XYZ file of C-alpha atoms in Angstrom:
305
model
C -14.196 22.662 -66.118
C -13.042 20.843 -63.013
C -15.693 19.574 -60.619
C -14.592 20.030 -57.007
C -15.846 17.265 -54.734
C -14.781 17.470 -51.101
C -14.177 13.999 -49.735
C -13.094 12.855 -46.328
C -10.658 9.973 -46.445
C -9.456 9.071 -42.986
C -7.773 5.771 -42.248
C -8.501 3.673 -39.167
C -5.211 4.728 -37.552
C -5.930 8.431 -38.182
C -9.476 8.054 -36.878
C -8.193 6.170 -33.828
C -5.796 8.930 -32.825
C -8.315 11.705 -33.581
C -10.888 9.914 -31.426
C -8.410 9.127 -28.652
C -7.295 12.766 -28.480
C -10.875 14.092 -28.467
C -11.932 11.579 -25.797
C -8.959 12.422 -23.539
C -9.580 16.147 -23.990
C -13.224 15.749 -22.952
C -12.259 13.450 -20.063
C -9.921 15.973 -18.475
C -12.495 18.769 -18.427
C -15.488 16.730 -17.273
C -14.024 14.199 -14.829
C -15.139 16.154 -11.702
C -18.724 15.388 -12.736
C -17.799 11.728 -13.161
C -16.301 11.609 -9.663
C -19.530 13.085 -8.283
C -21.588 10.574 -10.273
C -19.599 7.581 -8.966
C -19.891 8.761 -5.336
C -23.665 9.193 -5.710
C -24.038 5.773 -7.327
C -21.995 4.015 -4.636
C -23.801 5.797 -1.815
C -26.063 3.584 0.230
C -28.861 4.514 2.581
C -27.620 5.714 5.956
C -30.164 5.413 8.770
C -29.731 6.930 12.229
C -31.165 5.565 15.489
C -34.393 7.530 15.012
C -34.789 6.120 11.503
C -33.901 9.299 9.600
C -31.973 8.852 6.374
C -28.921 11.084 6.131
C -27.189 10.796 2.750
C -23.706 12.266 2.713
C -23.869 13.363 -0.910
C -26.857 15.298 -2.237
C -27.104 16.418 -5.839
C -24.422 17.217 -8.372
C -23.241 20.558 -7.022
C -23.641 19.394 -3.423
C -21.491 16.336 -4.069
C -18.833 18.358 -5.863
C -18.805 20.893 -3.002
C -18.600 18.176 -0.324
C -15.702 16.416 -2.035
C -13.829 19.687 -2.567
C -14.411 20.797 1.023
C -13.469 17.513 2.697
C -10.771 16.267 0.346
C -9.557 19.315 -1.567
C -10.072 20.372 -5.187
C -7.566 17.826 -6.466
C -9.890 15.040 -5.301
C -12.279 16.016 -8.099
C -9.659 14.758 -10.548
C -9.215 11.410 -8.813
C -8.663 8.684 -11.330
C -7.693 11.117 -14.107
C -4.622 9.081 -15.094
C -6.645 5.881 -15.414
C -9.417 7.923 -17.031
C -7.035 9.104 -19.747
C -5.787 5.541 -20.186
C -9.397 4.430 -20.611
C -10.337 7.130 -23.085
C -7.242 6.618 -25.201
C -7.927 2.894 -25.597
C -11.718 2.787 -25.403
C -12.423 6.095 -27.126
C -9.976 5.383 -29.916
C -11.284 1.880 -30.596
C -15.035 2.447 -30.312
C -15.047 5.410 -32.700
C -12.209 4.206 -34.883
C -13.963 0.905 -35.545
C -17.436 2.416 -35.994
C -16.998 3.446 -39.650
C -15.366 0.203 -40.831
C -17.962 -1.937 -39.025
C -20.822 0.081 -40.555
C -19.315 -0.479 -43.992
C -18.869 -4.184 -43.283
C -22.513 -4.571 -42.207
C -24.011 -2.924 -45.296
C -21.330 -3.949 -47.760
C -18.635 -1.865 -49.434
C -20.806 -1.334 -52.531
C -23.716 0.178 -50.574
C -24.814 3.614 -51.810
C -26.926 6.127 -49.842
C -27.630 6.779 -46.164
C -26.871 3.782 -43.947
C -30.045 2.537 -42.157
C -30.403 3.406 -38.461
C -30.480 -0.274 -37.480
C -27.028 -0.848 -38.955
C -25.691 2.251 -37.203
C -27.011 0.973 -33.850
C -25.633 -2.522 -34.422
C -22.231 -1.192 -35.506
C -21.947 1.055 -32.441
C -23.135 -1.772 -30.156
C -20.449 -4.115 -31.474
C -17.619 -1.565 -31.366
C -18.570 -0.528 -27.829
C -18.424 -4.143 -26.650
C -15.091 -4.828 -28.359
C -13.489 -1.607 -27.131
C -14.469 -1.972 -23.462
C -13.442 -5.651 -23.411
C -9.929 -4.379 -24.144
C -10.132 -1.302 -21.896
C -11.849 -2.840 -18.826
C -8.703 -2.739 -16.610
C -8.441 1.030 -17.102
C -12.115 1.469 -16.237
C -11.775 -0.658 -13.101
C -8.804 1.313 -11.799
C -10.528 4.613 -12.552
C -13.624 3.620 -10.531
C -11.564 2.241 -7.636
C -9.580 5.478 -7.366
C -12.696 7.661 -7.638
C -14.642 5.636 -5.072
C -12.120 6.211 -2.291
C -13.143 9.172 -0.179
C -11.387 10.920 2.697
C -9.863 8.321 5.015
C -9.561 8.528 8.828
C -6.209 9.535 10.304
C -3.736 6.673 10.204
C -5.598 4.753 7.528
C -3.588 4.347 4.355
C -5.022 4.531 0.844
C -5.572 1.268 -0.969
C -3.684 2.604 -3.979
C -1.081 5.347 -4.291
C -1.911 5.933 -7.955
C -3.034 4.312 -11.186
C 0.083 2.177 -11.740
C 0.054 0.992 -8.125
C -3.635 0.136 -8.504
C -2.984 -2.051 -11.565
C -0.160 -3.898 -9.791
C -2.032 -4.240 -6.472
C -5.137 -5.647 -8.140
C -3.046 -8.206 -10.039
C -1.182 -9.159 -6.848
C -4.291 -9.441 -4.655
C -6.959 -10.579 -7.116
C -4.953 -12.126 -9.936
C -4.682 -10.982 -13.541
C -8.353 -11.778 -14.057
C -9.146 -9.268 -11.315
C -8.512 -6.492 -13.839
C -11.633 -7.681 -15.649
C -13.876 -7.464 -12.576
C -17.307 -6.227 -13.629
C -16.663 -7.091 -17.278
C -20.244 -8.358 -17.751
C -22.124 -5.181 -16.792
C -19.326 -3.085 -18.262
C -19.701 -4.659 -21.703
C -23.488 -4.368 -21.464
C -23.289 -0.768 -20.291
C -20.741 0.443 -22.819
C -22.174 -1.476 -25.762
C -25.621 0.002 -25.084
C -24.360 3.503 -24.312
C -22.048 3.473 -27.317
C -24.967 2.419 -29.514
C -27.015 5.265 -28.063
C -24.206 7.809 -28.387
C -22.674 7.105 -31.782
C -25.830 6.016 -33.605
C -27.888 8.910 -32.200
C -25.125 11.457 -32.911
C -24.827 10.103 -36.436
C -28.613 10.134 -36.960
C -29.340 13.462 -35.223
C -26.560 15.196 -37.142
C -27.846 13.738 -40.426
C -31.405 14.859 -39.604
C -30.345 18.380 -38.601
C -28.369 18.833 -41.809
C -31.535 18.107 -43.795
C -33.262 21.114 -42.180
C -32.957 24.263 -44.323
C -30.510 26.761 -42.843
C -28.473 24.250 -40.854
C -24.899 23.507 -41.836
C -22.164 21.136 -40.726
C -20.802 23.507 -38.099
C -20.138 23.844 -34.370
C -23.794 24.517 -33.487
C -24.954 21.361 -35.255
C -22.213 19.318 -33.579
C -23.229 20.746 -30.181
C -26.925 19.870 -30.627
C -26.145 16.376 -31.860
C -23.672 15.794 -29.007
C -26.141 16.862 -26.307
C -28.864 14.710 -27.858
C -26.534 11.723 -27.897
C -25.607 12.287 -24.246
C -29.226 12.500 -23.068
C -30.263 9.309 -24.834
C -27.190 7.481 -23.565
C -27.950 8.370 -19.929
C -31.634 7.416 -20.180
C -30.766 4.016 -21.605
C -27.592 3.208 -19.704
C -28.070 4.569 -16.168
C -29.260 1.314 -14.496
C -26.391 -0.666 -16.000
C -23.972 2.122 -15.099
C -25.000 1.956 -11.422
C -24.506 -1.828 -11.298
C -21.153 -1.497 -13.059
C -19.903 1.179 -10.629
C -21.008 -0.831 -7.605
C -19.389 -4.047 -8.780
C -16.137 -2.271 -9.556
C -16.182 -0.226 -6.348
C -17.132 -3.129 -4.067
C -15.779 -6.630 -4.718
C -18.267 -8.329 -2.318
C -20.899 -8.843 -5.021
C -20.920 -12.379 -6.430
C -22.233 -11.489 -9.873
C -24.046 -8.881 -11.933
C -27.398 -10.454 -11.009
C -26.450 -10.526 -7.310
C -25.597 -6.808 -7.418
C -28.828 -6.005 -9.246
C -31.040 -7.985 -6.827
C -29.369 -6.664 -3.662
C -29.599 -3.075 -4.880
C -33.265 -3.529 -5.846
C -34.199 -5.203 -2.544
C -32.431 -2.771 -0.234
C -32.906 0.516 -2.083
C -35.669 0.140 -4.631
C -35.914 0.756 -8.363
C -34.921 4.427 -8.151
C -31.474 3.414 -6.882
C -30.660 2.536 -10.486
C -31.078 6.183 -11.407
C -28.900 7.540 -8.635
C -26.687 10.254 -9.987
C -28.912 10.714 -13.067
C -28.461 14.492 -13.266
C -24.682 14.435 -12.719
C -24.563 11.507 -15.130
C -26.338 13.592 -17.765
C -24.244 16.620 -16.840
C -21.198 14.424 -17.287
C -22.246 12.561 -20.446
C -24.023 15.531 -22.005
C -21.071 17.857 -21.551
C -18.603 15.048 -22.331
C -20.326 14.234 -25.614
C -20.575 17.907 -26.558
C -16.861 18.503 -25.895
C -15.744 15.201 -27.408
C -17.713 15.445 -30.657
C -16.871 19.132 -31.108
C -13.178 18.342 -30.641
C -13.346 15.266 -32.842
C -14.982 17.150 -35.717
C -12.326 19.859 -35.556
C -9.379 17.454 -35.316
C -10.679 15.375 -38.225
C -10.562 18.460 -40.438
C -6.774 18.173 -40.375
C -7.110 14.981 -42.400
C -9.807 16.196 -44.797
C -8.576 16.230 -48.378
C -10.141 17.886 -51.362
C -10.079 15.721 -54.455
C -10.533 17.225 -57.910
C -12.167 15.336 -60.731
C -12.189 16.452 -64.352
């Protein structure tokens, strides 16, 4: 009697394209929240003559509404081209490399559940490698998102993603495309470790609970859990990264951190926390749900006698 053993055998290339597609799909539907998050993070204290602080953007929905009202609905998709570039490269690499790196760390002969530490380390390494390659796309995305409504007669810095790449190279040199690489590597390595390792672990834990199966509901819970942990851990680094990429006046990561702390206090590093969670939580839910479904195309059933 034949023993049917389902087995998933997906190559790096197949995993890369599955991950890239899922990441781009999630990016398109959640980028308005990312635009709101970037505007909130870049916002500085505005003080009137009587000393009253008047922030332009207030809260997730308020920021989205303000941008839509002042700049039109299309402004909520600012940076989408660069965002898709980023997700294709970064999303494909960080997830595509995760499995092979886990295997490398524990050894190809390892049997059983991979320890959490190795999952975290594997995701940390793949996040760092992937964003080191994809930093130019991230920079252009932030620059395009950071630009609000301009006064009459004032021209935009960039007409689009391609123009932004070329303008940055022309004005800041090729190395300018890697502006903010330090905090970006730190941010994405940490967030990737939080996302992938926690998704992996939460999903594994849920599947051990009687009644739970490897289905959409489990993927949704694991994705939301991964998003929450990623925001809690990565928000301060994310703020520094956005500010360095949106404003080239900072001398270094430490300079940006100290100036932000001195002028705005510790809570400035959690600006945009709710839209960040709304963004990352929903992004992770959509991305992992899509990824799990797309991967099924490559699932093969192998029969053993």
